[in-house]
PDB file of C-alpha atoms in Angstrom:
ATOM      1  CA  MET A   1      -3.650 -17.955  -2.839  1.00 79.00           C
ATOM      2  CA  ASP A   2      -1.224 -16.877  -5.545  1.00 95.00           C
ATOM      3  CA  ASN A   3       2.507 -16.624  -4.851  1.00 97.00           C
ATOM      4  CA  PHE A   4       2.482 -12.796  -4.921  1.00 96.00           C
ATOM      5  CA  THR A   5      -0.070 -12.718  -2.095  1.00 96.00           C
ATOM      6  CA  LYS A   6       1.909 -15.357  -0.184  1.00 96.00           C
ATOM      7  CA  ILE A   7       5.076 -13.261  -0.454  1.00 97.00           C
ATOM      8  CA  LEU A   8       3.203 -10.152   0.726  1.00 96.00           C
ATOM      9  CA  GLY A   9       2.143 -12.114   3.803  1.00 96.00           C
ATOM     10  CA  GLU A  10       5.748 -13.154   4.431  1.00 96.00           C
ATOM     11  CA  LEU A  11       6.850  -9.524   4.109  1.00 96.00           C
ATOM     12  CA  ASP A  12       4.176  -8.439   6.580  1.00 95.00           C
ATOM     13  CA  ASN A  13       5.366 -11.045   9.077  1.00 95.00           C
ATOM     14  CA  LEU A  14       9.005 -10.029   8.584  1.00 93.00           C
ATOM     15  CA  HIS A  15       8.126  -6.356   8.986  1.00 92.00           C
ATOM     16  CA  THR A  16       6.271  -7.013  12.238  1.00 90.00           C
ATOM     17  CA  ARG A  17       9.211  -8.961  13.679  1.00 91.00           C
ATOM     18  CA  LYS A  18      11.792  -6.364  12.647  1.00 89.00           C
ATOM     19  CA  GLU A  19       9.679  -3.464  13.929  1.00 87.00           C
ATOM     20  CA  ALA A  20       9.762  -5.162  17.341  1.00 86.00           C
ATOM     21  CA  ASP A  21      13.589  -5.157  17.229  1.00 87.00           C
ATOM     22  CA  TYR A  22      14.201  -1.711  15.733  1.00 85.00           C
ATOM     23  CA  GLY A  23      11.141   0.270  16.695  1.00 79.00           C
ATOM     24  CA  GLN A  24       9.755   2.138  19.657  1.00 85.00           C
ATOM     25  CA  PRO A  25       6.174   1.475  20.769  1.00 83.00           C
ATOM     26  CA  ASP A  26       5.129   5.111  20.357  1.00 87.00           C
ATOM     27  CA  VAL A  27       7.083   5.990  17.166  1.00 89.00           C
ATOM     28  CA  THR A  28       6.423   4.182  13.892  1.00 89.00           C
ATOM     29  CA  TYR A  29       9.649   3.590  11.932  1.00 93.00           C
ATOM     30  CA  TYR A  30      11.741   4.928  14.796  1.00 93.00           C
ATOM     31  CA  ASN A  31      14.991   3.657  13.274  1.00 93.00           C
ATOM     32  CA  PHE A  32      14.288   5.359   9.945  1.00 95.00           C
ATOM     33  CA  ARG A  33      13.283   8.598  11.647  1.00 95.00           C
ATOM     34  CA  LYS A  34      16.717   8.773  13.318  1.00 95.00           C
ATOM     35  CA  ALA A  35      17.966  10.379  10.071  1.00 96.00           C
ATOM     36  CA  GLU A  36      15.961  13.469  11.012  1.00 97.00           C
ATOM     37  CA  ALA A  37      18.381  14.102  13.895  1.00 96.00           C
ATOM     38  CA  LEU A  38      20.975  14.781  11.180  1.00 97.00           C
ATOM     39  CA  GLY A  39      18.678  17.037   9.199  1.00 97.00           C
ATOM     40  CA  ILE A  40      17.837  14.350   6.651  1.00 98.00           C
ATOM     41  CA  PRO A  41      14.162  13.685   5.953  1.00 98.00           C
ATOM     42  CA  ALA A  42      13.187  10.187   7.112  1.00 98.00           C
ATOM     43  CA  TRP A  43      12.072   9.143   3.627  1.00 98.00           C
ATOM     44  CA  GLN A  44      15.484  10.086   2.227  1.00 98.00           C
ATOM     45  CA  GLY A  45      17.207   8.099   4.964  1.00 97.00           C
ATOM     46  CA  ALA A  46      15.005   5.126   4.085  1.00 97.00           C
ATOM     47  CA  PHE A  47      15.912   5.528   0.417  1.00 98.00           C
ATOM     48  CA  VAL A  48      19.632   5.451   1.260  1.00 97.00           C
ATOM     49  CA  ARG A  49      19.096   2.203   3.172  1.00 96.00           C
ATOM     50  CA  LEU A  50      17.254   0.869   0.138  1.00 97.00           C
ATOM     51  CA  LEU A  51      20.303   1.728  -1.971  1.00 98.00           C
ATOM     52  CA  ASP A  52      22.471  -0.267   0.475  1.00 97.00           C
ATOM     53  CA  LYS A  53      20.329  -3.286  -0.351  1.00 97.00           C
ATOM     54  CA  VAL A  54      20.693  -2.567  -4.076  1.00 98.00           C
ATOM     55  CA  ALA A  55      24.464  -2.588  -3.563  1.00 98.00           C
ATOM     56  CA  ARG A  56      24.175  -5.953  -1.794  1.00 97.00           C
ATOM     57  CA  GLY A  57      22.163  -7.250  -4.753  1.00 98.00           C
ATOM     58  CA  GLU A  58      24.854  -6.023  -7.114  1.00 98.00           C
ATOM     59  CA  THR A  59      27.409  -7.977  -5.097  1.00 98.00           C
ATOM     60  CA  PHE A  60      25.304 -11.102  -5.471  1.00 98.00           C
ATOM     61  CA  ILE A  61      24.992 -10.549  -9.221  1.00 98.00           C
ATOM     62  CA  ARG A  62      28.742 -10.039  -9.525  1.00 98.00           C
ATOM     63  CA  THR A  63      29.932 -12.848  -7.217  1.00 98.00           C
ATOM     64  CA  GLY A  64      27.018 -15.257  -6.963  1.00 97.00           C
ATOM     65  CA  SER A  65      27.064 -15.242  -3.179  1.00 96.00           C
ATOM     66  CA  LEU A  66      26.590 -13.161  -0.055  1.00 96.00           C
ATOM     67  CA  ARG A  67      28.174 -13.729   3.334  1.00 95.00           C
ATOM     68  CA  ASN A  68      25.654 -12.423   5.828  1.00 94.00           C
ATOM     69  CA  GLU A  69      22.208 -12.858   4.316  1.00 94.00           C
ATOM     70  CA  SER A  70      20.584 -14.649   1.423  1.00 96.00           C
ATOM     71  CA  PHE A  71      19.645 -12.948  -1.820  1.00 97.00           C
ATOM     72  CA  VAL A  72      15.989 -13.577  -0.948  1.00 97.00           C
ATOM     73  CA  ASP A  73      16.581 -11.708   2.349  1.00 96.00           C
ATOM     74  CA  THR A  74      17.989  -8.814   0.322  1.00 97.00           C
ATOM     75  CA  LEU A  75      14.952  -8.793  -1.976  1.00 97.00           C
ATOM     76  CA  ASN A  76      12.607  -8.891   1.018  1.00 97.00           C
ATOM     77  CA  ASP A  77      14.388  -5.926   2.585  1.00 96.00           C
ATOM     78  CA  LEU A  78      14.257  -4.019  -0.721  1.00 97.00           C
ATOM     79  CA  ALA A  79      10.506  -4.529  -0.969  1.00 97.00           C
ATOM     80  CA  SER A  80       9.949  -3.553   2.671  1.00 96.00           C
ATOM     81  CA  TYR A  81      12.209  -0.503   2.496  1.00 97.00           C
ATOM     82  CA  ALA A  82      10.422   0.690  -0.650  1.00 97.00           C
ATOM     83  CA  ILE A  83       7.077   0.545   1.153  1.00 97.00           C
ATOM     84  CA  ILE A  84       8.492   2.278   4.232  1.00 97.00           C
ATOM     85  CA  CYS A  85      10.088   4.958   2.049  1.00 98.00           C
ATOM     86  CA  ARG A  86       6.760   5.531   0.326  1.00 97.00           C
ATOM     87  CA  GLU A  87       4.925   5.836   3.643  1.00 97.00           C
ATOM     88  CA  LEU A  88       7.471   8.303   5.004  1.00 98.00           C
ATOM     89  CA  PHE A  89       7.444  10.302   1.761  1.00 98.00           C
ATOM     90  CA  GLU A  90       3.645  10.464   1.726  1.00 97.00           C
ATOM     91  CA  GLU A  91       3.752  11.918   5.260  1.00 96.00           C
ATOM     92  CA  THR A  92       5.514  14.941   3.755  1.00 96.00           C
ATOM     93  CA  LEU A  93       2.832  15.619   1.154  1.00 96.00           C
ATOM     94  CA  PRO A  94       0.155  18.239   1.780  1.00 93.00           C
ATOM     95  CA  LYS A  95      -2.996  16.797   3.300  1.00 88.00           C
ATOM     96  CA  GLU A  96      -6.040  16.959   1.046  1.00 81.00           C
ATOM     97  CA  ALA A  97      -8.952  18.902   2.512  1.00 67.00           C
TER      98      ALA A  97
END
């Protein structure tokens, strides 16, 4: 197994664990869909959260350290949020007949 595939497996495991903490059994990406209560499409809310992780990465680049999570944690969240954002965005696209 190459390292890329190994990392994808780690991301899948992380996603499953976090979904158990943040999700609802009957609503996929419940925490991201909360943005819709404010009139913000879920995919846009997910993108904003992705930008929060970019800001955390910028802090690491600038200072060389983070207080509350590792840089690898930040990269993992960025990758996961990008996939979630894509899924939520694709839900908004017209269905092909």
